[in-house]
Coordinates of C-alpha atoms in Angstrom, one line a residue:
M1 CA -7.4 -21.2 -65.2
P2 CA -6.5 -18.1 -62.2
T3 CA -6.1 -18.7 -58.8
A4 CA -8.5 -15.4 -57.2
R5 CA -6.0 -12.8 -55.7
D6 CA -6.3 -12.4 -51.7
P7 CA -5.1 -8.7 -51.2
A8 CA -4.0 -9.4 -47.9
A9 CA -1.8 -12.4 -48.4
D10 CA 0.0 -10.0 -51.4
L11 CA 0.4 -7.1 -48.7
Q12 CA 1.4 -9.4 -45.8
H13 CA 4.1 -11.3 -48.9
A14 CA 4.9 -7.4 -49.1
L15 CA 5.2 -6.8 -45.3
L16 CA 7.4 -9.5 -45.0
T17 CA 9.6 -9.3 -47.9
R18 CA 10.0 -5.4 -48.0
L19 CA 9.7 -3.6 -44.6
R20 CA 12.2 -2.6 -42.6
L21 CA 12.4 -1.6 -38.8
R22 CA 13.8 1.8 -39.5
Q23 CA 10.7 2.2 -41.9
L24 CA 9.0 2.3 -38.7
S25 CA 10.6 4.3 -37.1
L26 CA 10.1 6.9 -39.9
L27 CA 6.3 6.5 -39.7
Q28 CA 6.4 7.2 -36.3
A29 CA 8.9 10.5 -37.1
V30 CA 6.0 11.5 -39.2
D31 CA 3.4 11.3 -37.3
R32 CA 5.1 13.2 -34.0
H33 CA 6.6 16.5 -36.4
R34 CA 3.6 16.9 -39.0
T35 CA 6.6 17.8 -41.1
L36 CA 8.5 16.3 -44.0
G37 CA 11.6 19.0 -42.8
R38 CA 11.5 18.6 -39.4
V39 CA 11.8 14.7 -39.9
A40 CA 14.7 14.9 -42.3
A41 CA 16.2 17.1 -39.1
E42 CA 15.7 14.3 -36.8
M43 CA 16.9 11.8 -38.9
R44 CA 19.4 14.1 -40.2
L45 CA 19.0 13.5 -43.9
S46 CA 17.4 15.9 -46.7
Q47 CA 14.2 16.5 -47.5
P48 CA 13.9 15.1 -50.9
A49 CA 15.2 11.5 -49.1
I50 CA 12.7 11.6 -46.7
T51 CA 9.5 12.8 -49.8
K52 CA 11.8 9.4 -51.1
A53 CA 12.0 7.2 -48.5
L54 CA 8.3 8.0 -46.8
R55 CA 6.9 6.6 -50.9
E56 CA 8.8 3.3 -51.0
V57 CA 6.9 3.0 -47.1
E58 CA 2.8 3.9 -48.4
D59 CA 3.7 1.7 -51.5
I60 CA 4.7 -1.0 -49.7
F61 CA 1.4 -0.7 -47.8
G62 CA -0.5 0.0 -50.9
G63 CA -1.9 3.8 -50.2
R64 CA -1.4 6.9 -49.1
L65 CA -1.0 6.8 -44.9
F66 CA -0.5 10.8 -44.8
E67 CA -2.5 13.6 -45.8
R68 CA -0.8 17.0 -46.6
T69 CA -3.6 19.7 -44.5
S70 CA -3.0 23.0 -43.5
R71 CA -1.7 21.1 -39.8
G72 CA 0.8 19.7 -41.4
L73 CA 0.6 15.7 -42.5
V74 CA -2.0 14.0 -41.1
P75 CA -2.3 10.2 -40.9
T76 CA -5.1 8.7 -43.2
P77 CA -7.7 5.5 -41.6
A78 CA -5.4 3.5 -43.0
G79 CA -2.5 5.9 -41.6
E80 CA -3.7 5.6 -38.0
A81 CA -3.8 1.3 -38.5
V82 CA -0.2 1.4 -39.1
L83 CA 0.7 3.6 -36.9
R84 CA -0.5 2.0 -33.8
Y85 CA 1.0 -1.7 -35.4
A86 CA 3.8 0.3 -35.1
Q87 CA 3.8 1.2 -32.4
R88 CA 3.4 -2.4 -31.0
W89 CA 6.3 -3.7 -32.6
L90 CA 8.8 -1.3 -31.8
A91 CA 7.4 -1.6 -28.4
E92 CA 8.4 -5.9 -29.0
L93 CA 11.5 -4.5 -30.0
E94 CA 12.2 -2.4 -27.0
A95 CA 11.2 -4.9 -25.0
T96 CA 13.3 -8.0 -26.3
T97 CA 16.2 -5.9 -26.5
R98 CA 15.4 -5.2 -22.5
V99 CA 15.3 -8.7 -22.0
L100 CA 18.0 -9.8 -24.0
T101 CA 20.4 -7.1 -21.9
S102 CA 18.8 -8.1 -18.7
L103 CA 19.6 -12.2 -18.9
E104 CA 23.1 -11.1 -20.0
A105 CA 23.7 -9.0 -17.0
G106 CA 22.9 -12.3 -14.7
R107 CA 19.2 -11.8 -14.7
S108 CA 16.2 -14.5 -14.5
G109 CA 13.8 -11.6 -17.2
R110 CA 12.4 -8.8 -17.4
L111 CA 8.9 -7.9 -16.3
R112 CA 6.7 -4.4 -16.8
L113 CA 4.6 -3.9 -14.1
G114 CA 1.8 -1.3 -14.3
L115 CA 0.4 0.1 -10.2
T116 CA -2.5 1.9 -10.3
Q117 CA -2.3 4.6 -7.1
Q118 CA -4.6 3.4 -4.9
V119 CA -2.7 -0.8 -5.0
P120 CA -2.8 -1.4 -1.1
Q121 CA 0.7 -1.6 0.2
R122 CA 0.1 -5.2 1.3
L123 CA -0.4 -6.2 -2.5
L124 CA 2.0 -3.9 -3.8
S125 CA 4.7 -5.9 -1.3
A126 CA 4.0 -9.2 -1.9
A127 CA 3.9 -8.6 -6.0
L128 CA 7.3 -7.0 -5.8
T129 CA 8.9 -8.8 -3.2
H130 CA 8.0 -12.2 -5.7
L131 CA 9.7 -10.6 -8.8
L132 CA 12.5 -9.5 -6.4
D133 CA 13.4 -12.3 -4.0
R134 CA 14.6 -14.9 -7.1
T135 CA 17.5 -16.6 -7.8
P136 CA 18.7 -15.1 -9.9
R137 CA 17.0 -11.8 -9.6
M138 CA 14.5 -11.1 -12.2
A139 CA 14.6 -7.2 -13.7
V140 CA 11.7 -5.3 -12.9
M141 CA 10.0 -2.1 -14.4
T142 CA 7.0 0.0 -12.9
R143 CA 5.1 2.8 -14.1
E144 CA 2.1 4.3 -12.0
G145 CA -1.1 5.4 -13.6
T146 CA -5.1 5.4 -14.4
T147 CA -6.0 2.0 -15.3
D148 CA -6.8 3.8 -18.5
E149 CA -3.1 4.6 -18.5
L150 CA -1.9 1.0 -18.0
V151 CA -4.3 -0.8 -20.7
A152 CA -3.4 1.0 -22.8
G153 CA 0.2 0.1 -22.3
L154 CA -0.9 -3.0 -22.1
V155 CA -2.0 -2.6 -25.4
A156 CA 1.1 -0.9 -26.9
R157 CA 2.9 -3.8 -25.4
E158 CA 5.1 -1.5 -23.1
L159 CA 3.6 -3.3 -20.6
D160 CA 3.5 -7.1 -19.6
C161 CA 0.6 -6.8 -16.3
A162 CA -0.9 -4.7 -14.6
I163 CA -2.8 -3.8 -10.7
G164 CA -5.4 -1.3 -11.1
R165 CA -9.3 -0.7 -11.4
S166 CA -11.7 -3.8 -13.0
Y167 CA -11.9 -2.2 -16.8
D168 CA -15.1 -2.2 -18.5
G169 CA -13.4 -0.3 -22.2
D170 CA -12.9 -1.8 -25.4
A171 CA -9.0 -3.8 -25.4
T172 CA -8.4 -6.2 -27.7
G173 CA -7.0 -9.1 -26.2
L174 CA -7.4 -7.8 -22.4
V175 CA -7.5 -10.3 -19.5
Q176 CA -8.6 -9.3 -16.0
E177 CA -9.2 -10.2 -13.0
A178 CA -11.2 -8.8 -10.0
I179 CA -8.4 -9.7 -7.3
H180 CA -9.9 -7.2 -4.2
E181 CA -12.6 -5.8 -2.8
Q182 CA -12.2 -2.1 -1.7
E183 CA -14.4 0.5 0.7
P184 CA -14.9 3.1 0.5
C185 CA -14.7 6.2 2.8
L186 CA -14.7 10.1 3.1
V187 CA -11.1 11.3 3.9
V188 CA -9.9 14.8 5.5
A189 CA -7.2 16.2 7.4
A190 CA -7.1 14.5 10.9
K191 CA -7.4 18.3 12.0
S192 CA -10.7 18.7 10.9
V193 CA -12.6 15.0 11.6
K194 CA -14.2 16.5 14.4
R195 CA -15.7 19.0 12.6
L196 CA -16.5 17.8 9.4
S197 CA -18.4 14.7 10.6
R198 CA -21.3 16.2 12.9
G199 CA -24.8 14.9 11.9
P200 CA -25.6 12.7 9.1
L201 CA -24.2 11.9 6.0
D202 CA -25.3 15.0 3.5
W203 CA -24.2 14.4 0.6
A204 CA -25.3 18.7 -0.5
R205 CA -23.4 19.8 2.9
L206 CA -20.1 18.6 1.5
A207 CA -20.3 20.1 -2.2
E208 CA -19.5 22.9 -1.2
L209 CA -15.9 21.5 0.3
D210 CA -13.1 21.5 -1.5
W211 CA -12.8 18.7 -3.4
I212 CA -10.0 16.4 -4.4
L213 CA -11.1 14.3 -7.8
P214 CA -9.7 12.5 -10.0
P215 CA -9.4 13.8 -13.6
P216 CA -12.4 14.5 -16.2
N217 CA -13.3 11.6 -18.5
T218 CA -11.1 8.7 -16.0
P219 CA -13.5 6.1 -15.2
M220 CA -13.4 6.7 -11.2
R221 CA -13.7 10.3 -12.2
R222 CA -17.7 9.3 -13.9
T223 CA -18.1 7.2 -10.7
Y224 CA -17.5 9.7 -8.1
N225 CA -20.0 12.3 -10.5
A226 CA -22.8 10.1 -10.6
I227 CA -22.8 9.4 -6.3
F228 CA -23.6 12.8 -6.4
V229 CA -26.0 13.3 -9.5
G230 CA -27.7 10.2 -7.6
A231 CA -27.6 11.9 -3.9
G232 CA -29.8 15.2 -6.2
V233 CA -26.3 16.9 -6.0
Q234 CA -24.6 18.6 -8.7
P235 CA -21.1 17.1 -9.0
P236 CA -18.5 19.6 -7.4
V237 CA -16.0 22.0 -9.3
P238 CA -12.6 20.2 -7.9
M239 CA -10.0 22.1 -6.1
L240 CA -7.2 20.0 -7.3
E241 CA -7.8 17.3 -9.9
T242 CA -5.0 14.2 -9.7
T243 CA -4.5 10.1 -8.7
S244 CA -1.2 11.5 -6.8
I245 CA -1.3 10.2 -2.9
R246 CA 1.3 12.0 -2.3
S247 CA -0.3 15.3 -4.3
M248 CA -3.8 14.5 -2.1
E249 CA -2.1 13.8 0.9
T250 CA 0.0 17.4 0.8
V251 CA -3.2 18.7 0.3
L252 CA -5.5 17.5 3.0
R253 CA -2.5 18.1 5.1
T254 CA -2.6 22.4 4.6
E255 CA -6.4 22.7 3.5
P256 CA -9.0 22.7 6.5
N257 CA -12.1 22.1 3.8
A258 CA -10.1 19.4 1.3
I259 CA -11.8 15.8 1.3
S260 CA -11.1 13.4 -1.4
I261 CA -12.7 9.6 -1.7
L262 CA -10.2 6.8 -0.9
A263 CA -10.0 3.0 0.0
R264 CA -10.8 2.4 3.5
D265 CA -7.2 -0.2 3.2
V266 CA -5.0 2.7 1.8
V267 CA -6.3 5.3 3.8
A268 CA -6.0 2.7 6.7
E269 CA -2.5 2.4 5.7
M270 CA -1.2 6.1 5.5
E271 CA -3.3 7.4 9.0
Q272 CA 0.0 6.3 10.4
A273 CA 1.7 9.5 9.5
G274 CA -1.2 11.8 11.4
H275 CA -1.8 13.9 8.4
W276 CA -5.5 12.9 7.4
A277 CA -8.1 10.6 8.6
A278 CA -11.6 8.7 7.6
L279 CA -15.0 10.6 8.2
P280 CA -16.8 8.3 10.3
Y281 CA -19.3 7.7 7.5
R282 CA -20.2 4.1 5.9
L283 CA -21.3 4.5 2.2
S284 CA -23.6 2.6 0.6
W285 CA -21.7 1.7 -2.7
N286 CA -18.2 -0.1 -3.3
L287 CA -15.3 0.9 -5.7
P288 CA -14.8 -0.9 -8.8
P289 CA -12.7 -3.7 -7.6
V290 CA -8.9 -4.3 -7.7
S291 CA -8.1 -6.3 -10.9
F292 CA -5.1 -8.5 -12.6
F293 CA -4.5 -7.1 -16.5
T294 CA -2.6 -9.6 -19.1
L295 CA -2.8 -10.0 -22.4
K296 CA -4.2 -12.9 -24.0
E297 CA -1.1 -14.0 -25.7
L298 CA 1.3 -13.2 -21.9
E299 CA -1.7 -15.1 -19.8
G300 CA 0.5 -18.7 -19.6
H301 CA 3.7 -17.6 -19.3
P302 CA 5.4 -18.7 -16.2
M303 CA 6.3 -15.2 -15.0
V304 CA 3.2 -13.9 -15.0
Q305 CA 1.4 -17.0 -14.0
S306 CA 3.0 -17.3 -11.0
L307 CA 2.4 -12.7 -10.0
R308 CA -0.9 -13.5 -10.4
A309 CA -0.6 -17.0 -8.2
V310 CA 0.6 -14.8 -5.4
V311 CA -1.7 -11.5 -5.9
V312 CA -4.6 -13.3 -5.7
A313 CA -3.2 -16.0 -2.5
T314 CA -2.7 -12.3 -0.6
A315 CA -5.8 -10.6 -1.5
R316 CA -7.6 -13.7 -0.5
G317 CA -6.0 -12.8 3.1
M318 CA -6.6 -9.2 2.9
Q319 CA -10.3 -10.7 2.0
R320 CA -10.2 -13.4 4.7
K321 CA -9.0 -10.7 7.4
V322 CA -11.0 -8.0 6.4
G323 CA -14.5 -10.8 7.1

């Protein structure tokens, strides 16, 4: 009696025996350019050769990965899934080559760390000191971005761990731990503090100022909009949308009515330059906690574990000092 076929097992066998890394690069190029002519030019092959190569890849995966439309070649649902995994596979390959190169250069390994702009300097210093003060030294790559961007980098295997705001989205395999609470404060130009702090906290009055807010559709922007709505005030149209501390500082230095919301401990670190200062109001809510992120598959890696331990210990020390 014939046994039932397992389509998943058949596909896995095809991938293991027939799929080549160059074919994954081809799929990324097709997705990037959306026309076979441009792909052929980039890969320095004829268009018929690229067409044949794409058909071979689609045959391996057992279905069409791209559809021809007026907008060029557009990924099918199957193509979208394959492209996501192709990105991960190629990112893992790139990471492996970097680690091997680091080992050959006498390093103890390589770690890729993501950071948000509002990570307190003390946490950042503790993390980098731990990673760089090793014998032999470790190669370290840091990348700054919003929490959403850092989580995307983790899922795409472009980062090993990250320190950012807590994340409430859906990310397969993501592990996060809240490590540090931050109090928000209203920050303005130092020369404007006295004028803008007259009277009680009034969100309607504050909404008329020149706001610096995170970009649209980010968790922090949604949080700030909810604060205004909860106070019965229409969220302001910002003068500047950014997460860059340097951009905020530049605008706050030059615009007398500029205002933003930042973590009080970050503002305290930056106040020493004298360009900005916190208004003397206490807000009745906390920012989403600073959190340590990694992937389930990397959670047990010795370097990730040791970095997490140092960051958590530093955060606890900061909280005890505040308390």
